[in-house]
């Protein structure tokens, strides 16, 4: 962006193209680093949740989303229900059905992979916030 302002005898001209590019690049690098830092904290069984990350506004936007149908429940760490068992002909439970309108049951989820759990972004931010700020400062301030 170019800004030109004439005040009294002073002619001020600013070209913000460099800083605009740097801020855009800083946002992209921050997005990628946040995903990398969240990854080991995200519950893992087959990897679908970790691999479901999307950037709704593109890689240069300020949002990261995990786009699996159960991502919200895993992030909150609470069992939502009702959960109705699906049984085979012999009466064995083969799966679960939940109606569209679920509510928290008050029970906590059990995570099977050590070091993973709920609220992974908050935990990653607590661990890496200073590194994220430093990354943005270094990138935004480049020549």
Short mmCIF file of N, CA and C in Angstrom, two decimals:
data_model
loop_
_atom_site.label_atom_id
_atom_site.label_comp_id
_atom_site.label_asym_id
_atom_site.label_seq_id
_atom_site.Cartn_x
_atom_site.Cartn_y
_atom_site.Cartn_z
N UNK A 1 0.85 -1.15 0.00
CA UNK A 1 0.00 0.00 0.00
C UNK A 1 0.91 1.23 0.00
N UNK A 2 0.48 2.22 -0.72
CA UNK A 2 1.24 3.47 -0.77
C UNK A 2 0.38 4.58 -0.16
N UNK A 3 1.03 5.32 0.71
CA UNK A 3 0.34 6.42 1.39
C UNK A 3 1.12 7.70 1.09
N UNK A 4 0.38 8.73 0.68
CA UNK A 4 1.02 10.02 0.43
C UNK A 4 0.19 11.09 1.13
N UNK A 5 0.87 11.86 1.94
CA UNK A 5 0.19 12.89 2.72
C UNK A 5 1.04 14.16 2.65
N UNK A 6 0.40 15.27 2.42
CA UNK A 6 1.10 16.55 2.39
C UNK A 6 0.55 17.39 3.53
N UNK A 7 1.45 17.71 4.50
CA UNK A 7 1.05 18.49 5.66
C UNK A 7 1.95 19.72 5.72
N UNK A 8 1.39 20.87 5.53
CA UNK A 8 2.18 22.11 5.53
C UNK A 8 3.23 22.05 4.43
N UNK A 9 4.49 22.19 4.81
CA UNK A 9 5.60 22.12 3.85
C UNK A 9 6.22 20.73 3.77
N UNK A 10 5.59 19.77 4.42
CA UNK A 10 6.17 18.42 4.48
C UNK A 10 5.36 17.48 3.59
N UNK A 11 6.07 16.76 2.73
CA UNK A 11 5.45 15.75 1.87
C UNK A 11 5.86 14.37 2.41
N UNK A 12 4.88 13.60 2.88
CA UNK A 12 5.15 12.28 3.48
C UNK A 12 4.68 11.21 2.51
N UNK A 13 5.60 10.28 2.21
CA UNK A 13 5.27 9.15 1.34
C UNK A 13 5.70 7.87 2.02
N UNK A 14 4.78 6.95 2.12
CA UNK A 14 5.07 5.65 2.72
C UNK A 14 4.70 4.54 1.74
N UNK A 15 5.57 3.55 1.65
CA UNK A 15 5.28 2.36 0.86
C UNK A 15 5.34 1.18 1.83
N UNK A 16 4.20 0.56 2.09
CA UNK A 16 4.13 -0.53 3.07
C UNK A 16 4.20 -1.91 2.42
N UNK A 17 4.58 -1.99 1.14
CA UNK A 17 4.59 -3.28 0.44
C UNK A 17 5.45 -4.32 1.16
N UNK A 18 6.65 -3.93 1.61
CA UNK A 18 7.55 -4.89 2.25
C UNK A 18 6.94 -5.42 3.54
N UNK A 19 6.44 -4.53 4.39
CA UNK A 19 5.87 -4.97 5.66
C UNK A 19 4.60 -5.79 5.42
N UNK A 20 3.81 -5.42 4.42
CA UNK A 20 2.61 -6.20 4.08
C UNK A 20 2.98 -7.62 3.69
N UNK A 21 4.03 -7.77 2.85
CA UNK A 21 4.50 -9.11 2.44
C UNK A 21 5.01 -9.88 3.65
N UNK A 22 5.77 -9.21 4.50
CA UNK A 22 6.34 -9.88 5.67
C UNK A 22 5.25 -10.34 6.65
N UNK A 23 4.25 -9.52 6.85
CA UNK A 23 3.16 -9.90 7.76
C UNK A 23 2.39 -11.08 7.19
N UNK A 24 2.16 -11.07 5.89
CA UNK A 24 1.48 -12.19 5.23
C UNK A 24 2.29 -13.47 5.40
N UNK A 25 3.60 -13.39 5.19
CA UNK A 25 4.48 -14.54 5.35
C UNK A 25 4.52 -14.99 6.81
N UNK A 26 4.53 -14.04 7.74
CA UNK A 26 4.55 -14.36 9.17
C UNK A 26 3.29 -15.13 9.56
N UNK A 27 2.14 -14.73 9.01
CA UNK A 27 0.89 -15.43 9.32
C UNK A 27 0.95 -16.86 8.81
N UNK A 28 1.46 -17.05 7.60
CA UNK A 28 1.58 -18.40 7.04
C UNK A 28 2.49 -19.26 7.92
N UNK A 29 3.66 -18.74 8.28
CA UNK A 29 4.60 -19.50 9.10
C UNK A 29 4.03 -19.79 10.48
N UNK A 30 3.32 -18.82 11.04
CA UNK A 30 2.68 -19.04 12.34
C UNK A 30 1.64 -20.15 12.25
N UNK A 31 0.80 -20.12 11.22
CA UNK A 31 -0.20 -21.17 11.03
C UNK A 31 0.46 -22.54 10.99
N UNK A 32 1.51 -22.65 10.19
CA UNK A 32 2.20 -23.93 10.04
C UNK A 32 2.85 -24.37 11.35
N UNK A 33 3.41 -23.44 12.10
CA UNK A 33 4.07 -23.78 13.37
C UNK A 33 3.05 -24.18 14.43
N UNK A 34 1.91 -23.50 14.46
CA UNK A 34 0.86 -23.86 15.41
C UNK A 34 0.39 -25.29 15.15
N UNK A 35 0.17 -25.64 13.89
CA UNK A 35 -0.26 -26.99 13.55
C UNK A 35 0.81 -28.01 13.98
N UNK A 36 2.08 -27.70 13.68
CA UNK A 36 3.17 -28.61 14.05
C UNK A 36 3.27 -28.78 15.57
N UNK A 37 3.08 -27.70 16.32
CA UNK A 37 3.18 -27.77 17.77
C UNK A 37 1.96 -28.43 18.41
N UNK A 38 0.80 -28.34 17.77
CA UNK A 38 -0.40 -29.00 18.27
C UNK A 38 -0.38 -30.50 17.98
N UNK A 39 0.25 -30.88 16.89
CA UNK A 39 0.20 -32.26 16.40
C UNK A 39 0.47 -33.32 17.47
N UNK A 40 1.56 -33.23 18.22
CA UNK A 40 1.81 -34.30 19.21
C UNK A 40 0.83 -34.31 20.38
N UNK A 41 0.01 -33.28 20.52
CA UNK A 41 -0.94 -33.19 21.62
C UNK A 41 -2.33 -33.66 21.22
N UNK A 42 -2.56 -33.85 19.92
CA UNK A 42 -3.88 -34.22 19.40
C UNK A 42 -4.08 -35.73 19.56
N UNK A 43 -5.24 -36.14 20.09
CA UNK A 43 -5.50 -37.57 20.24
C UNK A 43 -5.26 -38.30 18.93
N UNK A 44 -4.69 -39.48 19.06
CA UNK A 44 -4.30 -40.24 17.86
C UNK A 44 -4.74 -41.69 18.01
N UNK A 45 -5.51 -42.13 17.04
CA UNK A 45 -5.80 -43.55 16.96
C UNK A 45 -5.38 -44.02 15.57
N UNK A 46 -5.91 -43.36 14.53
CA UNK A 46 -5.53 -43.70 13.16
C UNK A 46 -4.94 -42.50 12.42
N UNK A 47 -4.96 -41.34 13.03
CA UNK A 47 -4.38 -40.15 12.43
C UNK A 47 -5.36 -39.26 11.68
N UNK A 48 -6.63 -39.66 11.62
CA UNK A 48 -7.60 -38.89 10.84
C UNK A 48 -7.80 -37.49 11.39
N UNK A 49 -7.83 -37.34 12.71
CA UNK A 49 -8.04 -36.02 13.30
C UNK A 49 -6.85 -35.11 13.01
N UNK A 50 -5.65 -35.60 13.18
CA UNK A 50 -4.45 -34.80 12.91
C UNK A 50 -4.37 -34.41 11.43
N UNK A 51 -4.83 -35.30 10.58
CA UNK A 51 -4.76 -35.05 9.13
C UNK A 51 -5.94 -34.24 8.61
N UNK A 52 -6.87 -33.86 9.48
CA UNK A 52 -8.06 -33.16 9.02
C UNK A 52 -7.91 -31.64 9.04
N UNK A 53 -6.71 -31.13 9.34
CA UNK A 53 -6.51 -29.68 9.48
C UNK A 53 -6.77 -28.97 8.15
N UNK A 54 -7.51 -27.87 8.24
CA UNK A 54 -7.76 -27.02 7.07
C UNK A 54 -7.57 -25.57 7.49
N UNK A 55 -7.42 -24.72 6.49
CA UNK A 55 -7.28 -23.27 6.69
C UNK A 55 -8.45 -22.62 5.98
N UNK A 56 -9.55 -22.31 6.71
CA UNK A 56 -10.76 -21.79 6.06
C UNK A 56 -10.53 -20.55 5.20
N UNK A 57 -9.58 -19.68 5.60
CA UNK A 57 -9.29 -18.47 4.84
C UNK A 57 -8.01 -18.61 4.03
N UNK A 58 -7.56 -19.85 3.81
CA UNK A 58 -6.32 -20.10 3.10
C UNK A 58 -5.14 -20.09 4.06
N UNK A 59 -3.99 -20.53 3.61
CA UNK A 59 -2.80 -20.65 4.45
C UNK A 59 -2.36 -19.30 5.01
N UNK A 60 -2.74 -18.20 4.35
CA UNK A 60 -2.36 -16.87 4.83
C UNK A 60 -3.41 -16.26 5.76
N UNK A 61 -4.51 -16.97 5.97
CA UNK A 61 -5.56 -16.48 6.87
C UNK A 61 -5.21 -16.75 8.31
N UNK A 62 -6.02 -16.29 9.20
CA UNK A 62 -5.72 -16.42 10.62
C UNK A 62 -6.47 -17.52 11.33
N UNK A 63 -7.02 -18.49 10.59
CA UNK A 63 -7.78 -19.56 11.22
C UNK A 63 -7.24 -20.92 10.86
N UNK A 64 -7.26 -21.81 11.85
CA UNK A 64 -6.91 -23.22 11.65
C UNK A 64 -8.09 -24.02 12.18
N UNK A 65 -8.49 -25.03 11.43
CA UNK A 65 -9.66 -25.81 11.83
C UNK A 65 -9.36 -27.29 11.64
N UNK A 66 -9.80 -28.09 12.59
CA UNK A 66 -9.72 -29.55 12.44
C UNK A 66 -11.09 -30.00 11.98
N UNK A 67 -11.15 -30.54 10.78
CA UNK A 67 -12.42 -30.78 10.10
C UNK A 67 -12.80 -32.26 10.12
N UNK A 68 -12.85 -32.84 11.29
CA UNK A 68 -13.36 -34.20 11.45
C UNK A 68 -14.68 -34.07 12.20
N UNK A 69 -15.64 -34.96 11.94
CA UNK A 69 -16.95 -34.82 12.58
C UNK A 69 -16.90 -34.86 14.11
N UNK A 70 -15.86 -35.46 14.67
CA UNK A 70 -15.75 -35.61 16.11
C UNK A 70 -14.71 -34.67 16.72
N UNK A 71 -14.16 -33.75 15.94
CA UNK A 71 -13.08 -32.88 16.42
C UNK A 71 -13.52 -32.06 17.63
N UNK A 72 -14.70 -31.49 17.59
CA UNK A 72 -15.19 -30.66 18.70
C UNK A 72 -15.26 -31.48 19.99
N UNK A 73 -15.78 -32.69 19.90
CA UNK A 73 -15.93 -33.53 21.09
C UNK A 73 -14.57 -33.91 21.66
N UNK A 74 -13.63 -34.23 20.78
CA UNK A 74 -12.29 -34.58 21.22
C UNK A 74 -11.61 -33.37 21.87
N UNK A 75 -11.82 -32.19 21.30
CA UNK A 75 -11.21 -30.98 21.85
C UNK A 75 -11.79 -30.66 23.23
N UNK A 76 -13.08 -30.79 23.38
CA UNK A 76 -13.73 -30.49 24.66
C UNK A 76 -13.42 -31.55 25.71
N UNK A 77 -13.18 -32.78 25.28
CA UNK A 77 -12.82 -33.85 26.21
C UNK A 77 -13.97 -34.43 27.00
N UNK A 78 -15.17 -34.21 26.52
CA UNK A 78 -16.35 -34.72 27.21
C UNK A 78 -17.12 -35.67 26.29
N UNK A 79 -17.72 -36.67 26.89
CA UNK A 79 -18.57 -37.60 26.15
C UNK A 79 -19.89 -36.88 25.89
N UNK A 80 -20.32 -36.88 24.64
CA UNK A 80 -21.60 -36.30 24.26
C UNK A 80 -22.54 -37.44 23.93
N UNK A 81 -23.81 -37.27 24.17
CA UNK A 81 -24.75 -38.34 23.90
C UNK A 81 -26.13 -37.79 23.65
N UNK A 82 -27.13 -38.61 23.53
CA UNK A 82 -27.09 -40.02 23.93
C UNK A 82 -26.33 -40.86 22.89
N UNK A 83 -25.73 -41.93 23.40
CA UNK A 83 -25.04 -42.89 22.55
C UNK A 83 -25.80 -44.21 22.64
N UNK A 84 -26.39 -44.58 21.54
CA UNK A 84 -27.25 -45.75 21.49
C UNK A 84 -26.49 -46.89 20.83
N UNK A 85 -26.36 -48.04 21.52
CA UNK A 85 -25.58 -49.14 20.94
C UNK A 85 -26.26 -49.73 19.69
N UNK A 86 -25.43 -50.10 18.74
CA UNK A 86 -25.88 -50.82 17.55
C UNK A 86 -25.44 -52.27 17.76
N UNK A 87 -26.39 -53.18 17.66
CA UNK A 87 -26.11 -54.59 17.95
C UNK A 87 -26.30 -55.46 16.72
N UNK A 88 -25.49 -56.50 16.66
CA UNK A 88 -25.65 -57.47 15.58
C UNK A 88 -26.72 -58.49 15.97
N UNK A 89 -26.94 -59.51 15.14
CA UNK A 89 -28.00 -60.49 15.37
C UNK A 89 -27.81 -61.26 16.68
N UNK A 90 -26.57 -61.41 17.11
CA UNK A 90 -26.30 -62.13 18.36
C UNK A 90 -26.37 -61.22 19.59
N UNK A 91 -26.59 -59.94 19.39
CA UNK A 91 -26.70 -59.01 20.51
C UNK A 91 -25.39 -58.33 20.88
N UNK A 92 -24.32 -58.59 20.11
CA UNK A 92 -23.03 -57.95 20.37
C UNK A 92 -23.05 -56.50 19.89
N UNK A 93 -22.42 -55.62 20.66
CA UNK A 93 -22.35 -54.22 20.26
C UNK A 93 -21.30 -54.09 19.15
N UNK A 94 -21.74 -53.55 18.01
CA UNK A 94 -20.85 -53.39 16.86
C UNK A 94 -20.53 -51.93 16.57
N UNK A 95 -21.18 -51.04 17.25
CA UNK A 95 -20.96 -49.61 17.04
C UNK A 95 -21.94 -48.82 17.88
N UNK A 96 -21.95 -47.51 17.62
CA UNK A 96 -22.81 -46.62 18.37
C UNK A 96 -23.50 -45.65 17.43
N UNK A 97 -24.72 -45.30 17.77
CA UNK A 97 -25.49 -44.31 17.02
C UNK A 97 -25.77 -43.14 17.95
N UNK A 98 -25.58 -41.93 17.45
CA UNK A 98 -25.94 -40.74 18.21
C UNK A 98 -26.83 -39.86 17.34
N UNK A 99 -27.95 -39.44 17.89
CA UNK A 99 -28.81 -38.53 17.13
C UNK A 99 -28.11 -37.19 16.91
N UNK A 100 -28.60 -36.39 15.96
CA UNK A 100 -27.93 -35.13 15.62
C UNK A 100 -27.78 -34.14 16.78
N UNK A 101 -28.75 -34.07 17.67
CA UNK A 101 -28.69 -33.12 18.78
C UNK A 101 -28.10 -33.79 20.01
N UNK A 102 -26.79 -33.62 20.17
CA UNK A 102 -26.10 -34.24 21.30
C UNK A 102 -25.88 -33.22 22.40
N UNK A 103 -25.71 -33.74 23.59
CA UNK A 103 -25.43 -32.89 24.76
C UNK A 103 -24.29 -33.52 25.56
N UNK A 104 -23.52 -32.69 26.27
CA UNK A 104 -22.47 -33.27 27.12
C UNK A 104 -23.08 -34.13 28.22
N UNK A 105 -22.46 -35.27 28.48
CA UNK A 105 -22.97 -36.18 29.51
C UNK A 105 -22.34 -35.90 30.87
N UNK A 106 -21.26 -35.12 30.89
CA UNK A 106 -20.55 -34.87 32.14
C UNK A 106 -19.39 -35.83 32.35
N UNK A 107 -19.32 -36.87 31.54
CA UNK A 107 -18.21 -37.84 31.66
C UNK A 107 -17.06 -37.39 30.77
N UNK A 108 -15.85 -37.59 31.24
CA UNK A 108 -14.66 -37.23 30.46
C UNK A 108 -14.30 -38.35 29.49
N UNK A 109 -13.76 -37.94 28.34
CA UNK A 109 -13.25 -38.93 27.39
C UNK A 109 -11.97 -39.54 27.92
N UNK A 110 -11.68 -40.74 27.46
CA UNK A 110 -10.41 -41.40 27.78
C UNK A 110 -9.57 -41.38 26.52
N UNK A 111 -8.37 -40.82 26.62
CA UNK A 111 -7.46 -40.76 25.48
C UNK A 111 -6.42 -41.87 25.65
N UNK A 112 -6.15 -42.57 24.56
CA UNK A 112 -5.32 -43.77 24.63
C UNK A 112 -3.85 -43.53 24.31
N UNK A 113 -3.54 -42.45 23.64
CA UNK A 113 -2.15 -42.16 23.29
C UNK A 113 -1.56 -41.23 24.34
N UNK A 114 -0.49 -41.66 24.96
CA UNK A 114 0.16 -40.89 26.02
C UNK A 114 0.54 -39.49 25.52
N UNK A 115 0.29 -38.48 26.35
CA UNK A 115 0.66 -37.10 26.01
C UNK A 115 -0.38 -36.36 25.19
N UNK A 116 -1.46 -37.03 24.83
CA UNK A 116 -2.52 -36.37 24.05
C UNK A 116 -3.72 -36.12 24.95
N UNK A 117 -4.61 -35.26 24.49
CA UNK A 117 -5.81 -35.01 25.27
C UNK A 117 -6.60 -33.84 24.72
N UNK A 118 -7.45 -33.31 25.56
CA UNK A 118 -8.33 -32.22 25.15
C UNK A 118 -7.59 -30.88 25.13
N UNK A 119 -8.22 -29.88 24.56
CA UNK A 119 -7.73 -28.50 24.52
C UNK A 119 -6.27 -28.40 24.07
N UNK A 120 -5.95 -29.12 22.99
CA UNK A 120 -4.56 -29.17 22.52
C UNK A 120 -4.03 -27.82 22.08
N UNK A 121 -4.85 -26.94 21.52
CA UNK A 121 -4.35 -25.63 21.13
C UNK A 121 -3.94 -24.83 22.37
N UNK A 122 -4.77 -24.83 23.39
CA UNK A 122 -4.45 -24.10 24.62
C UNK A 122 -3.16 -24.61 25.24
N UNK A 123 -2.97 -25.92 25.23
CA UNK A 123 -1.75 -26.51 25.79
C UNK A 123 -0.53 -26.14 24.95
N UNK A 124 -0.67 -26.20 23.62
CA UNK A 124 0.44 -25.83 22.73
C UNK A 124 0.78 -24.36 22.90
N UNK A 125 -0.23 -23.51 23.03
CA UNK A 125 0.00 -22.08 23.22
C UNK A 125 0.74 -21.82 24.53
N UNK A 126 0.34 -22.51 25.57
CA UNK A 126 1.01 -22.36 26.86
C UNK A 126 2.49 -22.75 26.76
N UNK A 127 2.77 -23.80 25.98
CA UNK A 127 4.15 -24.29 25.83
C UNK A 127 4.98 -23.48 24.85
N UNK A 128 4.36 -22.94 23.79
CA UNK A 128 5.12 -22.36 22.67
C UNK A 128 4.83 -20.90 22.37
N UNK A 129 4.03 -20.24 23.18
CA UNK A 129 3.61 -18.87 22.88
C UNK A 129 4.79 -17.94 22.60
N UNK A 130 5.81 -17.98 23.45
CA UNK A 130 6.96 -17.09 23.26
C UNK A 130 7.67 -17.38 21.95
N UNK A 131 7.76 -18.64 21.56
CA UNK A 131 8.38 -19.02 20.28
C UNK A 131 7.54 -18.49 19.12
N UNK A 132 6.22 -18.57 19.24
CA UNK A 132 5.33 -18.08 18.19
C UNK A 132 5.48 -16.57 18.02
N UNK A 133 5.51 -15.86 19.13
CA UNK A 133 5.67 -14.40 19.08
C UNK A 133 7.01 -14.05 18.44
N UNK A 134 8.06 -14.76 18.83
CA UNK A 134 9.39 -14.52 18.28
C UNK A 134 9.42 -14.79 16.77
N UNK A 135 8.79 -15.87 16.33
CA UNK A 135 8.70 -16.19 14.90
C UNK A 135 8.05 -15.06 14.12
N UNK A 136 6.95 -14.54 14.62
CA UNK A 136 6.24 -13.44 13.94
C UNK A 136 7.09 -12.18 13.92
N UNK A 137 7.73 -11.85 15.04
CA UNK A 137 8.57 -10.66 15.10
C UNK A 137 9.73 -10.76 14.09
N UNK A 138 10.40 -11.92 14.06
CA UNK A 138 11.52 -12.10 13.13
C UNK A 138 11.07 -11.99 11.68
N UNK A 139 9.96 -12.60 11.36
CA UNK A 139 9.49 -12.62 9.98
C UNK A 139 8.93 -11.26 9.56
N UNK A 140 8.15 -10.63 10.41
CA UNK A 140 7.56 -9.33 10.06
C UNK A 140 8.61 -8.24 9.93
N UNK A 141 9.71 -8.38 10.66
CA UNK A 141 10.73 -7.33 10.65
C UNK A 141 11.83 -7.52 9.62
N UNK A 142 11.70 -8.54 8.76
CA UNK A 142 12.75 -8.79 7.75
C UNK A 142 12.82 -7.65 6.75
N UNK A 143 14.03 -7.45 6.22
CA UNK A 143 14.24 -6.45 5.17
C UNK A 143 13.63 -6.90 3.87
#
